[in-house]
Coordinates of C-alpha atoms and ligand atoms in Angstrom, one line a residue:
M1 CA -2.1 -29.2 6.6
N2 CA -5.8 -29.6 8.0
D3 CA -8.7 -30.6 6.0
L4 CA -9.9 -27.0 5.7
A5 CA -6.6 -25.7 4.5
R6 CA -6.4 -28.7 2.2
S7 CA -9.9 -28.0 0.5
R8 CA -8.9 -24.2 0.3
A9 CA -5.7 -25.0 -1.5
T10 CA -7.9 -26.7 -4.2
A11 CA -10.0 -23.5 -4.7
P12 CA -9.8 -21.6 -8.1
E13 CA -7.5 -18.7 -8.3
L14 CA -8.2 -15.4 -6.9
T15 CA -9.7 -12.7 -8.7
P16 CA -8.6 -9.3 -7.3
A17 CA -11.3 -6.9 -6.6
A18 CA -9.3 -4.1 -8.2
A19 CA -9.1 -6.1 -11.4
F20 CA -12.7 -5.1 -12.4
R21 CA -11.4 -1.5 -12.9
G22 CA -8.7 -2.0 -15.6
P23 CA -5.7 -4.0 -16.8
L24 CA -2.9 -4.9 -14.8
V25 CA -0.2 -2.2 -14.8
L26 CA 2.2 -3.1 -11.8
E27 CA 2.8 -6.7 -10.5
A28 CA 4.8 -7.7 -7.4
Q29 CA 5.7 -11.4 -7.6
G30 CA 7.0 -13.2 -4.3
I31 CA 9.0 -9.9 -3.2
S32 CA 11.2 -10.5 -0.1
K33 CA 13.3 -7.9 1.6
G34 CA 15.7 -8.6 4.3
F35 CA 18.3 -6.7 6.3
R36 CA 21.4 -7.9 7.6
L37 CA 21.8 -6.7 11.2
S38 CA 25.5 -7.1 13.0
R39 CA 25.1 -7.8 16.7
G40 CA 28.6 -8.2 17.9
L41 CA 30.5 -11.1 16.2
R42 CA 26.7 -12.4 15.1
A43 CA 25.1 -11.3 11.8
D44 CA 21.3 -11.8 11.9
F45 CA 19.0 -11.4 9.0
L46 CA 15.8 -9.4 9.6
W47 CA 12.8 -10.0 7.2
A48 CA 10.8 -6.8 6.5
V49 CA 8.9 -8.2 3.8
R50 CA 8.3 -12.0 3.1
E51 CA 6.9 -13.4 -0.2
V52 CA 4.5 -10.6 -1.1
S53 CA 2.6 -10.9 -4.3
F54 CA -0.3 -8.6 -5.6
G55 CA -1.0 -6.4 -8.6
L56 CA -2.1 -2.8 -9.2
Y57 CA -4.7 -2.1 -11.8
R58 CA -5.5 0.9 -13.8
S59 CA -8.0 3.4 -12.4
A60 CA -8.1 1.4 -9.3
T61 CA -6.6 1.7 -5.6
V62 CA -5.3 -0.9 -3.6
A63 CA -4.8 -0.3 0.0
L64 CA -1.9 -2.0 1.9
V65 CA -3.1 -1.8 5.7
G66 CA -1.2 -2.7 8.8
E67 CA 0.5 -1.5 11.8
S68 CA 4.1 0.6 12.1
G69 CA 6.8 -1.9 11.5
S70 CA 4.7 -4.4 9.5
G71 CA 6.9 -3.8 6.6
K72 CA 4.5 -1.5 4.5
S73 CA 6.8 1.3 3.8
T74 CA 9.8 -1.0 2.9
L75 CA 7.6 -2.7 0.3
A76 CA 6.8 0.8 -1.2
R77 CA 10.2 1.7 -1.3
V78 CA 11.1 -1.5 -3.1
L79 CA 8.2 -0.9 -5.7
A80 CA 9.6 2.7 -6.1
G81 CA 12.8 1.3 -7.2
Q82 CA 14.8 3.0 -3.9
E83 CA 15.6 -0.4 -2.3
R84 CA 16.3 -3.7 -4.3
P85 CA 14.2 -6.7 -3.3
T86 CA 16.4 -9.8 -1.8
S87 CA 14.1 -12.0 -4.1
G88 CA 11.1 -11.7 -6.2
H89 CA 10.5 -9.9 -9.2
I90 CA 8.5 -6.7 -10.3
L91 CA 6.8 -6.4 -13.7
L92 CA 5.4 -3.2 -15.2
E93 CA 2.9 -4.0 -17.8
G94 CA 4.0 -7.5 -17.9
R95 CA 7.8 -6.7 -18.5
E96 CA 10.0 -7.4 -15.8
V97 CA 11.9 -4.6 -14.3
R98 CA 15.6 -4.9 -14.2
P99 CA 17.9 -2.3 -12.2
S100 CA 20.9 -3.7 -14.2
S101 CA 19.4 -1.9 -17.3
P102 CA 19.9 1.7 -16.4
R103 CA 17.8 2.9 -19.4
Q104 CA 14.8 0.7 -18.6
F105 CA 15.1 1.4 -14.8
R106 CA 15.0 5.1 -15.4
T107 CA 11.6 4.8 -17.4
Y108 CA 10.3 2.6 -14.4
K109 CA 11.2 5.3 -12.1
R110 CA 9.4 7.9 -14.3
D111 CA 6.1 5.5 -14.7
V112 CA 6.2 4.8 -10.8
Q113 CA 6.0 7.7 -8.5
M114 CA 5.8 7.9 -4.9
V115 CA 4.0 10.6 -2.4
F116 CA 5.5 10.4 1.1
Q117 CA 4.3 10.8 4.4
D118 CA 5.9 14.0 5.7
P119 CA 5.2 17.0 3.4
F120 CA 7.5 19.0 5.6
A121 CA 10.4 16.9 4.9
S122 CA 9.6 16.1 1.3
L123 CA 10.3 19.7 0.1
N124 CA 13.5 21.6 0.4
P125 CA 12.7 24.9 2.3
V126 CA 15.4 27.0 0.4
H127 CA 13.6 26.4 -2.9
T128 CA 10.3 27.8 -4.3
V129 CA 7.3 25.5 -5.2
S130 CA 8.1 26.5 -8.8
Y131 CA 11.8 25.1 -8.4
H132 CA 10.4 21.8 -6.7
L133 CA 8.1 21.3 -9.9
A134 CA 10.4 22.5 -12.7
R135 CA 13.1 20.2 -11.9
P136 CA 11.0 16.7 -12.6
W137 CA 9.0 18.7 -15.5
R138 CA 12.1 19.6 -17.4
I139 CA 13.6 16.0 -17.0
H140 CA 10.4 14.7 -18.4
H141 CA 9.6 17.2 -21.1
P142 CA 13.2 18.1 -22.2
R143 CA 12.1 20.2 -25.3
Q144 CA 9.9 22.8 -23.4
S145 CA 11.5 26.0 -22.1
G146 CA 10.5 29.3 -20.9
A147 CA 6.6 29.9 -21.2
S148 CA 5.7 26.3 -21.9
V149 CA 7.5 25.3 -18.7
R150 CA 5.6 27.7 -16.7
A151 CA 2.3 26.9 -18.4
G152 CA 2.8 23.1 -17.6
L153 CA 3.7 23.9 -14.0
E154 CA 0.5 26.0 -13.6
Q155 CA -1.3 22.9 -15.2
L156 CA 0.3 20.5 -12.5
M157 CA -0.9 23.1 -9.7
T158 CA -4.5 23.0 -11.2
R159 CA -4.6 19.2 -11.2
A160 CA -3.4 19.4 -7.4
Q161 CA -6.3 21.7 -6.7
L162 CA -4.0 24.8 -5.8
A163 CA -5.5 27.8 -7.3
P164 CA -4.7 30.4 -8.6
P165 CA -1.5 28.4 -9.7
G166 CA 0.5 31.8 -10.0
F167 CA -0.1 32.5 -6.4
Y168 CA 1.5 29.5 -5.3
L169 CA 4.6 28.9 -7.6
D170 CA 6.6 31.5 -6.1
K171 CA 5.9 30.7 -2.6
Y172 CA 8.6 28.7 -0.2
P173 CA 7.5 25.7 1.7
H174 CA 7.4 27.6 5.0
E175 CA 4.6 29.8 3.4
L176 CA 2.2 26.9 3.1
S177 CA 0.1 24.7 5.2
G178 CA 0.6 21.1 5.5
G179 CA -2.3 20.4 3.2
Q180 CA -0.9 22.7 0.6
R181 CA 2.5 21.2 0.9
Q182 CA 1.3 17.8 0.4
R183 CA -0.7 19.1 -2.8
V184 CA 2.9 20.4 -4.1
A185 CA 4.3 17.1 -3.5
I186 CA 1.4 15.4 -5.3
A187 CA 1.9 17.8 -8.3
R188 CA 5.5 16.9 -8.4
A189 CA 4.9 13.3 -8.6
L190 CA 2.5 13.9 -11.5
A191 CA 5.1 15.8 -13.3
A192 CA 6.5 12.7 -14.7
E193 CA 2.9 11.8 -16.0
P194 CA 3.4 8.5 -14.0
R195 CA 1.0 5.3 -14.4
V196 CA 1.5 4.2 -10.8
L197 CA 1.3 6.4 -7.7
L198 CA 2.7 5.0 -4.4
A199 CA 1.0 7.0 -1.5
D200 CA 2.8 6.0 1.7
E201 CA 0.4 7.6 4.5
P202 CA -0.2 10.5 2.6
V203 CA -2.6 12.2 5.0
S204 CA -1.4 10.7 8.5
M205 CA 0.6 14.1 9.2
L206 CA -2.1 16.4 8.1
D207 CA -4.8 18.1 10.3
V208 CA -7.9 15.7 10.4
S209 CA -10.0 18.6 8.9
I210 CA -8.1 18.4 5.5
R211 CA -7.4 14.6 5.3
L212 CA -10.6 14.0 3.7
E213 CA -9.9 16.8 1.0
V214 CA -6.4 15.4 0.2
M215 CA -7.7 11.7 -0.1
G216 CA -10.4 13.2 -2.3
L217 CA -7.9 14.6 -4.6
L218 CA -5.9 11.3 -5.0
D219 CA -9.3 9.7 -5.7
D220 CA -10.0 12.2 -8.2
L221 CA -6.4 12.0 -9.7
R222 CA -6.9 8.2 -9.9
S223 CA -10.1 8.4 -12.1
R224 CA -9.3 11.2 -14.3
L225 CA -5.6 10.2 -15.1
Q226 CA -6.5 6.5 -14.8
L227 CA -3.8 5.9 -12.3
A228 CA -3.0 2.6 -10.5
V229 CA -2.6 3.7 -6.8
L230 CA -1.2 2.1 -4.0
Y231 CA -2.6 3.5 -0.6
I232 CA -0.5 2.6 2.2
T233 CA -2.0 3.1 5.9
H234 CA -2.5 2.1 9.3
D235 CA -6.2 3.2 9.2
I236 CA -8.3 0.4 7.7
A237 CA -11.6 2.9 8.0
S238 CA -10.1 5.2 5.4
A239 CA -9.0 2.4 3.3
R240 CA -12.4 1.0 3.3
Y241 CA -13.8 4.3 1.7
F242 CA -10.8 4.9 -0.7
S243 CA -9.8 1.7 -2.3
D244 CA -11.2 -1.1 -4.3
E245 CA -9.1 -4.0 -2.7
I246 CA -7.4 -4.1 0.8
L247 CA -4.3 -5.9 1.6
V248 CA -3.6 -6.5 5.2
M249 CA 0.0 -6.9 6.2
Y250 CA 1.5 -8.3 9.4
A251 CA 5.1 -8.9 10.1
G252 CA 6.1 -8.4 6.5
Q253 CA 3.3 -10.8 5.1
I254 CA 0.0 -10.3 3.5
V255 CA -2.3 -12.1 6.0
E256 CA -5.5 -11.3 4.3
R257 CA -6.9 -9.7 1.0
G258 CA -10.1 -8.8 -0.5
P259 CA -12.7 -6.3 -1.7
S260 CA -12.5 -3.4 0.6
E261 CA -16.3 -3.3 1.7
G262 CA -16.5 -7.3 2.3
L263 CA -13.2 -7.5 4.1
T264 CA -13.9 -4.6 6.5
Q265 CA -17.6 -5.7 7.1
R266 CA -16.6 -9.5 7.8
P267 CA -13.1 -9.8 8.4
A268 CA -11.6 -13.3 8.3
H269 CA -8.2 -13.1 9.8
P270 CA -7.8 -12.6 13.5
Y271 CA -5.5 -9.7 12.9
T272 CA -8.0 -8.1 10.4
Q273 CA -10.7 -8.6 13.0
L274 CA -8.5 -6.6 15.7
L275 CA -7.7 -3.7 13.0
V276 CA -11.4 -3.3 12.3
A277 CA -12.4 -3.4 15.8
S278 CA -9.9 -0.7 16.6
A279 CA -11.1 1.5 13.8
P280 CA -13.3 4.5 14.8
D281 CA -15.9 3.7 12.5
P282 CA -19.4 4.0 14.2
Q283 CA -21.1 2.1 11.3
N284 CA -19.0 -0.9 11.6
P285 CA -20.7 -3.6 13.8
M286 CA -17.2 -5.4 14.9
G287 CA -16.5 -1.9 16.3
S288 CA -19.2 -2.2 19.3
G289 CA -18.2 -5.8 20.2
G290 CA -18.6 -8.7 17.9
G291 CA -15.3 -10.5 17.1
A292 CA -13.5 -7.7 18.8
A293 CA -14.6 -8.9 22.2
R294 CA -12.5 -12.2 21.7
L295 CA -9.2 -10.7 20.7
Q296 CA -6.6 -8.9 23.0
P297 CA -4.5 -6.0 21.2
S298 CA -1.3 -7.2 22.4
A299 CA -0.9 -10.4 24.6
G300 CA 2.7 -9.4 25.2
G301 CA 5.7 -11.5 24.5
D302 CA 8.1 -11.8 21.3
A303 CA 7.0 -12.9 17.8
P304 CA 7.6 -16.4 17.4
A305 CA 10.6 -17.7 15.2
E306 CA 8.5 -19.9 13.5
G307 CA 4.9 -20.7 12.6
C308 CA 2.2 -18.2 12.6
Q309 CA 3.6 -14.6 13.1
F310 CA 0.4 -13.4 15.1
S311 CA 0.1 -16.6 17.3
H312 CA 1.6 -14.8 20.3
R313 CA -1.2 -12.2 20.1
C314 CA -3.9 -14.6 18.9
P315 CA -6.8 -16.1 21.1
Y316 CA -7.2 -19.1 18.8
S317 CA -3.6 -20.1 18.8
D318 CA -2.5 -23.7 19.4
Q319 CA 0.2 -26.0 18.8
Q320 CA -0.2 -26.1 14.9
C321 CA -0.2 -22.2 14.7
R322 CA 3.2 -22.0 16.8
T323 CA 5.1 -24.4 14.7
Q324 CA 3.7 -24.4 11.1
T325 CA 3.4 -21.0 9.0
P326 CA -0.2 -20.8 7.4
A327 CA -0.3 -20.1 3.5
L328 CA -2.4 -17.1 2.0
L329 CA -5.0 -19.3 0.5
P330 CA -8.5 -18.5 -1.1
I331 CA -11.7 -18.4 1.0
S332 CA -13.8 -17.1 -1.9
S333 CA -13.2 -16.0 -5.4
S334 CA -12.0 -12.7 -4.2
R335 CA -10.7 -13.1 -1.0
A336 CA -7.8 -15.0 0.7
A337 CA -6.3 -15.4 4.4
S338 CA -3.6 -17.2 6.0
C339 CA -4.9 -18.8 9.2
W340 CA -5.2 -22.4 10.1
H341 CA -8.4 -21.9 12.0
L342 CA -10.8 -19.7 9.8
D343 CA -13.4 -22.1 10.8
V344 CA -13.3 -21.1 14.3
A345 CA -12.2 -17.4 14.0
A346 CA -14.7 -16.5 11.1
P347 CA -17.2 -19.5 10.9
E348 CA -20.1 -17.3 9.6
L349 CA -17.9 -16.3 6.5
L350 CA -16.8 -20.1 5.7
G351 CA -20.4 -21.2 6.3
A352 CA -21.6 -18.5 3.6
G353 CA -18.7 -19.0 1.3
L354 CA -16.0 -21.6 1.5
R355 CA -17.8 -24.6 2.6
G356 CA -20.5 -24.3 0.3
R357 CA -18.2 -23.8 -2.7
V358 CA -15.2 -26.0 -2.3
Q359 CA -16.8 -28.8 -0.5
P360 CA -19.8 -30.1 -2.7
Ligands
SF4_1 FE1 -4.4 -17.4 14.9 FE2 -3.4 -19.7 14.4 FE3 -4.9 -18.2 12.6 FE4 -2.4 -17.5 13.3 S1 -2.9 -19.4 12.1 S2 -4.0 -16.3 13.2 S3 -2.4 -17.9 15.6 S4 -5.6 -19.0 14.6

C-alpha cells in the first residue's frame, strides 16, 4: 500500500449520495458470484461479481454502469433472487434474506421486482396484456376477483401511462410498439407493489425517440411510489441524468462510486474517465479531449490474472498495478475509487479533496 492509499484507508466512512433521499431499503454486502467452467478435464472458476457492496434507498435511483460482460446483469439477477450468491449477504430493510426460508424468500421476491432489457422477449406472444398483469395481481391480491381485479389492472395501466387502459388490456404483445410493451412490463412489475425496482438496461432496445419517455416514467414512479431503483446501463450519460449515485463496474468489481453529477464531471478512476470520454454528451468537457486524450479504449491483451483488472488497458499501469489489487477506498465523504495512482490519473480531484482533508 502506498502513502496515498494508506491515508485514504484512514478516511471516514462513505456517505452514499442516494442516502439523502430516504432510508436504506436493500443492502448488498460483499456479494460475489462465480460460475464453474469445465474445460476438458480441467474445471475453472469464473468470477462474474466480486465483493460488491452498496445500498438502495427509498425514493432514490442508483445507477450501475459498465460495459457488456462487466457483471451488471449477473448482480441484478442475484439481487432479484434468480441466482444465489456464491458469498455475501443481501439485507432487505435490515433483515438478511435467506433463500432457505421459502416464506421469507417469497416476500422478498414480491418486494424486489425486475424490469428486463428486452420488452419483446419478456411478454408471452400468445397472451393478452390483461393476462400478463392479472397473474401477478391475483397472487398479490388473493381476495380480489372480477370487477375489482379489472379496476386494479386499469390502475396499473394508468400508472404506466398507457391510456385509455381498456384499449390496451385486451391487446396482444405483437399489437404494441416496443415502448408500449416496456410500459406493460413495468406495469407488471408494479402489480406486486414492490419496494425495490431493478431495471436492467430498460431502454437500450427501444427507439431513441421513446427512451427519454420511458426513463421519465421510471423516474416519476420512483418519486410517486417512493421506490428504491437500481438502474443498470452501459450509458453513463443517461445515468448522470436519472440517478442520484453512480456505481461504475468493471470486471465484476465496483471501481468507482459517487454522486452522479460530481462523478461524471470529474471522473477519478481511469476506466470511468474512459466511459465519460466515450459518452455522447456535448456538455461534458471530458468528451472533447481532457483526460480522454490520455486513454486508449482497448490496448488489447487479456485481463490479468492478478492485480488491477484494468491494468492491461490503463496508460498509468505499472508493476504495482499488475501484481496488487487496489481496494475501493474513499476519496471524499461521498466518493470512492479503486486505483493505486489517483494522484497521477486525477490529480486535480485529489488536490481539491483528499489531500486537504486526510492529510492535515
Ligand atoms: Fe490504472 Fe493502476 Fe489505477 Fe489500475 S490501479 S486503474 S492499472 S493506475
